[in-house]
mmCIF file of C-alpha atoms in Angstrom:
data_model
loop_
_atom_site.group_PDB
_atom_site.id
_atom_site.type_symbol
_atom_site.label_atom_id
_atom_site.label_comp_id
_atom_site.label_asym_id
_atom_site.label_seq_id
_atom_site.Cartn_x
_atom_site.Cartn_y
_atom_site.Cartn_z
ATOM 1 C CA MET A 29 -39.056 -25.657 -45.864
ATOM 2 C CA PHE A 30 -39.657 -28.224 -48.611
ATOM 3 C CA ARG A 31 -41.258 -31.649 -48.756
ATOM 4 C CA ASP A 32 -40.923 -34.489 -51.241
ATOM 5 C CA VAL A 33 -44.223 -34.797 -53.161
ATOM 6 C CA GLY A 34 -42.877 -37.388 -55.629
ATOM 7 C CA ASN A 35 -43.447 -35.518 -58.899
ATOM 8 C CA ALA A 36 -42.823 -37.719 -61.933
ATOM 9 C CA THR A 37 -41.117 -34.852 -63.779
ATOM 10 C CA GLY A 38 -39.258 -31.787 -62.667
ATOM 11 C CA SER A 39 -38.336 -31.234 -59.063
ATOM 12 C CA PRO A 40 -39.852 -33.652 -56.508
ATOM 13 C CA LEU A 41 -39.794 -30.851 -53.909
ATOM 14 C CA GLN A 42 -42.657 -28.578 -53.013
ATOM 15 C CA ARG A 43 -42.398 -25.542 -50.764
ATOM 16 C CA VAL A 44 -44.214 -25.646 -47.400
ATOM 17 C CA ASP A 45 -45.359 -22.040 -47.133
ATOM 18 C CA GLU A 46 -46.820 -22.347 -43.633
ATOM 19 C CA ALA A 47 -43.451 -23.513 -42.275
ATOM 20 C CA PHE A 48 -41.575 -20.397 -43.371
ATOM 21 C CA ILE A 49 -39.012 -19.273 -40.743
ATOM 22 C CA LYS A 50 -37.805 -15.668 -40.532
ATOM 23 C CA LEU A 51 -34.642 -16.570 -38.619
ATOM 24 C CA GLY A 52 -31.692 -17.187 -40.905
ATOM 25 C CA ALA A 53 -28.160 -18.061 -39.841
ATOM 26 C CA ILE A 54 -25.954 -15.003 -39.446
ATOM 27 C CA SER A 55 -23.060 -16.724 -41.275
ATOM 28 C CA ALA A 56 -22.001 -20.035 -42.789
ATOM 29 C CA THR A 57 -19.982 -20.871 -39.660
ATOM 30 C CA ALA A 58 -22.966 -20.275 -37.345
ATOM 31 C CA ILE A 59 -24.938 -23.367 -38.335
ATOM 32 C CA VAL A 60 -24.385 -27.027 -37.474
ATOM 33 C CA GLN A 61 -26.201 -30.290 -38.099
ATOM 34 C CA PHE A 62 -26.242 -32.762 -35.221
ATOM 35 C CA GLU A 63 -27.801 -36.185 -35.634
ATOM 36 C CA ASP A 64 -31.215 -35.487 -37.245
ATOM 37 C CA ASN A 65 -31.442 -31.849 -36.216
ATOM 38 C CA ILE A 66 -30.032 -28.389 -36.921
ATOM 39 C CA ALA A 67 -28.828 -25.558 -34.671
ATOM 40 C CA TRP A 68 -27.921 -22.053 -35.780
ATOM 41 C CA VAL A 69 -27.271 -18.509 -34.548
ATOM 42 C CA ALA A 70 -29.812 -16.050 -35.919
ATOM 43 C CA SER A 71 -30.623 -12.383 -35.680
ATOM 44 C CA SER A 72 -34.252 -11.322 -35.519
ATOM 45 C CA ASN A 73 -35.882 -8.180 -36.900
ATOM 46 C CA ASN A 74 -35.571 -6.545 -33.475
ATOM 47 C CA GLY A 75 -31.779 -6.822 -33.545
ATOM 48 C CA ALA A 76 -31.291 -9.639 -31.021
ATOM 49 C CA ILE A 77 -28.862 -12.514 -31.649
ATOM 50 C CA SER A 78 -29.863 -15.910 -30.234
ATOM 51 C CA VAL A 79 -29.127 -19.606 -30.679
ATOM 52 C CA TYR A 80 -31.929 -21.812 -32.020
ATOM 53 C CA ILE A 81 -32.558 -25.470 -32.738
ATOM 54 C CA LEU A 82 -35.253 -26.806 -35.026
ATOM 55 C CA ASP A 83 -38.160 -28.516 -33.244
ATOM 56 C CA GLY A 84 -40.121 -30.042 -36.105
ATOM 57 C CA TYR A 85 -40.898 -27.009 -38.257
ATOM 58 C CA ARG A 86 -40.563 -24.554 -35.398
ATOM 59 C CA PRO A 87 -37.387 -22.779 -34.206
ATOM 60 C CA GLN A 88 -36.777 -23.141 -30.477
ATOM 61 C CA ARG A 89 -34.537 -20.603 -28.752
ATOM 62 C CA ILE A 90 -32.006 -22.358 -26.495
ATOM 63 C CA SER A 91 -29.800 -19.426 -25.439
ATOM 64 C CA ASP A 92 -30.886 -17.491 -22.368
ATOM 65 C CA ASP A 93 -30.772 -13.734 -21.794
ATOM 66 C CA VAL A 94 -27.250 -13.874 -20.366
ATOM 67 C CA ILE A 95 -25.817 -15.729 -23.379
ATOM 68 C CA ASP A 96 -27.643 -13.416 -25.788
ATOM 69 C CA ALA A 97 -26.151 -10.407 -24.008
ATOM 70 C CA GLN A 98 -22.661 -11.895 -24.349
ATOM 71 C CA LEU A 99 -23.200 -12.619 -28.049
ATOM 72 C CA ALA A 100 -24.311 -9.019 -28.587
ATOM 73 C CA LEU A 101 -20.997 -7.812 -27.099
ATOM 74 C CA ARG A 102 -18.800 -9.976 -29.329
ATOM 75 C CA GLY A 103 -17.950 -7.098 -31.672
ATOM 76 C CA SER A 104 -16.784 -8.216 -35.099
ATOM 77 C CA SER A 105 -15.684 -11.684 -33.978
ATOM 78 C CA PRO A 106 -17.250 -14.464 -36.075
ATOM 79 C CA ILE A 107 -19.371 -17.085 -34.318
ATOM 80 C CA TYR A 108 -18.721 -20.801 -34.797
ATOM 81 C CA LEU A 109 -21.062 -23.676 -33.982
ATOM 82 C CA SER A 110 -20.039 -27.312 -33.572
ATOM 83 C CA SER A 111 -21.441 -30.357 -31.804
ATOM 84 C CA VAL A 112 -20.423 -33.651 -30.236
ATOM 85 C CA LYS A 113 -22.016 -36.567 -28.404
ATOM 86 C CA MET A 114 -20.142 -37.158 -25.156
ATOM 87 C CA ASN A 115 -21.031 -39.352 -22.169
ATOM 88 C CA GLY A 116 -24.568 -39.747 -23.466
ATOM 89 C CA LYS A 117 -25.060 -35.979 -23.830
ATOM 90 C CA THR A 118 -25.485 -33.998 -27.029
ATOM 91 C CA LEU A 119 -23.356 -30.866 -26.641
ATOM 92 C CA LEU A 120 -23.554 -27.764 -28.834
ATOM 93 C CA PHE A 121 -20.534 -25.449 -28.835
ATOM 94 C CA VAL A 122 -21.025 -21.715 -29.430
ATOM 95 C CA GLN A 123 -17.624 -20.046 -29.904
ATOM 96 C CA TYR A 124 -16.379 -16.545 -30.633
ATOM 97 C CA ALA A 125 -13.056 -14.870 -29.842
ATOM 98 C CA ALA A 126 -11.827 -16.600 -26.656
ATOM 99 C CA GLN A 127 -15.324 -17.539 -25.397
ATOM 100 C CA THR A 128 -16.995 -20.949 -25.566
ATOM 101 C CA PHE A 129 -20.501 -21.662 -24.308
ATOM 102 C CA VAL A 130 -21.631 -25.295 -24.271
ATOM 103 C CA TYR A 131 -25.312 -26.249 -24.320
ATOM 104 C CA SER A 132 -26.511 -29.705 -23.244
ATOM 105 C CA VAL A 133 -29.534 -30.578 -25.387
ATOM 106 C CA GLU A 134 -30.818 -33.250 -22.999
ATOM 107 C CA ASP A 135 -30.396 -31.153 -19.844
ATOM 108 C CA LYS A 136 -31.375 -27.836 -21.482
ATOM 109 C CA PHE A 137 -28.499 -26.254 -19.575
ATOM 110 C CA CYS A 138 -25.638 -24.017 -20.698
ATOM 111 C CA PHE A 139 -22.159 -23.691 -19.188
ATOM 112 C CA GLU A 140 -18.763 -22.273 -20.178
ATOM 113 C CA TRP A 141 -15.516 -23.946 -21.258
ATOM 114 C CA SER A 142 -12.050 -22.426 -21.157
ATOM 115 C CA SER A 143 -8.519 -23.792 -21.127
ATOM 116 C CA PRO A 144 -4.977 -22.508 -20.573
ATOM 117 C CA GLU A 145 -4.135 -24.306 -23.822
ATOM 118 C CA GLY A 146 -6.481 -22.253 -25.995
ATOM 119 C CA ILE A 147 -9.555 -23.541 -27.808
ATOM 120 C CA LEU A 148 -8.795 -27.161 -28.667
ATOM 121 C CA TRP A 149 -12.410 -28.135 -29.371
ATOM 122 C CA HIS A 150 -13.130 -26.004 -32.440
ATOM 123 C CA LYS A 151 -14.496 -28.878 -34.548
ATOM 124 C CA TRP A 152 -15.344 -32.445 -33.555
ATOM 125 C CA SER A 153 -15.011 -35.660 -35.501
ATOM 126 C CA ALA A 154 -17.257 -38.606 -34.685
ATOM 127 C CA ASN A 155 -15.834 -41.843 -33.347
ATOM 128 C CA THR A 156 -16.314 -45.222 -35.026
ATOM 129 C CA ALA A 157 -18.346 -48.192 -33.875
ATOM 130 C CA SER A 158 -15.175 -49.916 -32.684
ATOM 131 C CA SER A 159 -13.691 -46.906 -30.853
ATOM 132 C CA THR A 160 -14.788 -44.737 -27.933
ATOM 133 C CA VAL A 161 -12.305 -41.976 -28.792
ATOM 134 C CA LEU A 162 -13.573 -38.559 -29.898
ATOM 135 C CA TYR A 163 -11.349 -36.236 -31.937
ATOM 136 C CA SER A 164 -11.283 -32.450 -31.883
ATOM 137 C CA ILE A 165 -9.458 -29.975 -34.105
ATOM 138 C CA SER A 166 -7.867 -26.918 -32.509
ATOM 139 C CA ARG A 167 -8.733 -23.424 -33.685
ATOM 140 C CA ASP A 168 -5.690 -21.831 -32.049
ATOM 141 C CA SER A 169 -3.026 -24.313 -33.119
ATOM 142 C CA THR A 170 -1.246 -23.655 -36.426
ATOM 143 C CA ASP A 171 0.365 -27.087 -36.757
ATOM 144 C CA GLY A 172 -2.770 -28.996 -37.753
ATOM 145 C CA SER A 173 -3.002 -30.808 -34.427
ATOM 146 C CA VAL A 174 -5.875 -33.153 -33.692
ATOM 147 C CA TYR A 175 -6.720 -33.912 -30.063
ATOM 148 C CA LYS A 176 -8.500 -36.958 -28.720
ATOM 149 C CA THR A 177 -10.867 -37.498 -25.818
ATOM 150 C CA ASN A 178 -11.323 -41.024 -24.495
ATOM 151 C CA VAL A 179 -14.612 -41.041 -22.600
ATOM 152 C CA VAL A 180 -13.908 -44.545 -21.238
ATOM 153 C CA SER A 181 -10.558 -43.579 -19.733
ATOM 154 C CA PRO A 182 -10.642 -39.817 -19.029
ATOM 155 C CA VAL A 183 -7.474 -38.109 -17.784
ATOM 156 C CA TYR A 184 -9.089 -34.785 -16.743
ATOM 157 C CA THR A 185 -6.404 -32.655 -18.368
ATOM 158 C CA ASP A 186 -6.455 -30.594 -21.544
ATOM 159 C CA ASN A 187 -3.378 -31.316 -23.662
ATOM 160 C CA ALA A 188 -1.591 -32.354 -20.428
ATOM 161 C CA ALA A 189 -2.597 -29.079 -18.698
ATOM 162 C CA ASN A 190 -4.789 -29.180 -15.607
ATOM 163 C CA TYR A 191 -8.021 -27.199 -15.701
ATOM 164 C CA THR A 192 -10.426 -25.991 -13.030
ATOM 165 C CA VAL A 193 -14.138 -26.822 -12.933
ATOM 166 C CA THR A 194 -16.128 -23.972 -11.381
ATOM 167 C CA ILE A 195 -19.809 -24.118 -10.475
ATOM 168 C CA GLN A 196 -21.138 -20.622 -9.786
ATOM 169 C CA THR A 197 -24.740 -20.185 -8.709
ATOM 170 C CA SER A 198 -26.945 -17.191 -9.269
ATOM 171 C CA LYS A 199 -27.398 -14.693 -6.438
ATOM 172 C CA LEU A 200 -29.624 -15.916 -3.620
ATOM 173 C CA ASP A 201 -31.465 -13.644 -1.186
ATOM 174 C CA LEU A 202 -34.403 -15.955 -0.276
ATOM 175 C CA ASN A 203 -36.760 -13.125 -1.320
ATOM 176 C CA THR A 204 -35.968 -10.974 1.697
ATOM 177 C CA GLU A 205 -33.433 -8.291 2.605
ATOM 178 C CA ASN A 206 -33.374 -9.519 6.204
ATOM 179 C CA ARG A 207 -30.140 -11.024 7.463
ATOM 180 C CA LYS A 208 -29.908 -14.793 6.985
ATOM 181 C CA PHE A 209 -27.874 -17.342 8.974
ATOM 182 C CA LEU A 210 -26.582 -20.485 7.275
ATOM 183 C CA ASN A 211 -26.154 -23.343 9.731
ATOM 184 C CA ARG A 212 -25.169 -25.957 7.155
ATOM 185 C CA LEU A 213 -24.251 -26.209 3.467
ATOM 186 C CA THR A 214 -24.455 -29.721 2.015
ATOM 187 C CA ILE A 215 -23.147 -31.112 -1.269
ATOM 188 C CA VAL A 216 -25.562 -33.685 -2.685
ATOM 189 C CA GLY A 217 -23.684 -36.084 -4.956
ATOM 190 C CA ASP A 218 -21.864 -39.368 -5.366
ATOM 191 C CA THR A 219 -19.505 -40.512 -2.620
ATOM 192 C CA ASN A 220 -16.043 -40.889 -4.167
ATOM 193 C CA THR A 221 -13.957 -44.007 -3.549
ATOM 194 C CA SER A 222 -10.915 -41.909 -2.599
ATOM 195 C CA ALA A 223 -10.250 -38.445 -1.210
ATOM 196 C CA ASN A 224 -11.535 -35.768 -3.583
ATOM 197 C CA ASN A 225 -11.963 -32.225 -2.336
ATOM 198 C CA VAL A 226 -14.393 -29.508 -3.398
ATOM 199 C CA ASN A 227 -13.449 -25.954 -2.450
ATOM 200 C CA VAL A 228 -16.493 -23.911 -1.412
ATOM 201 C CA THR A 229 -16.259 -20.120 -1.487
ATOM 202 C CA TRP A 230 -18.942 -17.444 -1.475
ATOM 203 C CA SER A 231 -19.477 -13.749 -2.068
ATOM 204 C CA ASP A 232 -21.749 -11.268 -0.310
ATOM 205 C CA ASP A 233 -21.007 -8.260 -2.547
ATOM 206 C CA ASP A 234 -22.267 -9.298 -6.013
ATOM 207 C CA TYR A 235 -19.230 -11.468 -6.907
ATOM 208 C CA VAL A 236 -16.693 -8.674 -6.314
ATOM 209 C CA THR A 237 -14.807 -10.538 -3.573
ATOM 210 C CA PHE A 238 -14.933 -14.113 -2.279
ATOM 211 C CA ASN A 239 -14.073 -15.546 1.112
ATOM 212 C CA THR A 240 -11.248 -18.010 1.730
ATOM 213 C CA ALA A 241 -12.302 -21.420 0.452
ATOM 214 C CA ARG A 242 -13.505 -24.140 2.819
ATOM 215 C CA ILE A 243 -13.097 -27.799 1.852
ATOM 216 C CA ILE A 244 -15.626 -30.610 1.564
ATOM 217 C CA ASN A 245 -14.235 -34.105 0.967
ATOM 218 C CA LEU A 246 -16.479 -36.010 -1.452
ATOM 219 C CA ASN A 247 -15.133 -39.238 0.035
ATOM 220 C CA SER A 248 -17.034 -38.482 3.240
ATOM 221 C CA ALA A 249 -20.376 -40.116 3.954
ATOM 222 C CA ARG A 250 -21.761 -36.737 5.062
ATOM 223 C CA LYS A 251 -20.531 -33.967 2.782
ATOM 224 C CA TYR A 252 -21.302 -30.633 4.420
ATOM 225 C CA LEU A 253 -19.951 -27.456 6.024
ATOM 226 C CA SER A 254 -21.329 -26.172 9.320
ATOM 227 C CA ASN A 255 -21.325 -22.698 10.901
ATOM 228 C CA CYS A 256 -21.348 -20.826 7.599
ATOM 229 C CA GLY A 257 -22.125 -17.436 9.124
ATOM 230 C CA ALA A 258 -24.578 -14.718 8.127
ATOM 231 C CA PHE A 259 -25.356 -12.955 4.859
#
């Protein structure tokens, strides 16, 4: 770290020794500046690879144990970082091979993106003051294609291909091995103006198999399933 001390001659910068950070980026592609901040992928002296953002002079780890484990299994694939501001959220993209993990800075929450069209969000270009369109450059395309996302008028397809949004929770045992009975499962969310279904499916064998999906219509005033059985 350096600070501007305003020297009349020579360099105006002076090193801030107490702000020294022992977490350097693992490669030139694994660092990104977003707004007035920096994020990077670093390896520590104990061999772990994690994603960090700078909080003042202090690095703050934003990847959880699951993401770190996935990064450790990437093999020789390079890691790429990029960022975009979308729908009021600052999103950081961590990409390697065919995997993309997206971290919401405001929500402090990470999720995964994938598409049947490949990775079309390799790098983002900011929009202008007069436009709400965001532009992304594909990593997989070889024809120099640039894709646009209009946050005001979303189409919910990726290069004209439909995609599936999946919300998968962690395992839940309510801190007991006793058998539980679920009388009702309720979706808490906005009531849609037209029919819009959510398929609900669950597993009782550590995600190996899932039951046949049951449907909740988000257009309903009361969005729930009843008689959900035992687990």
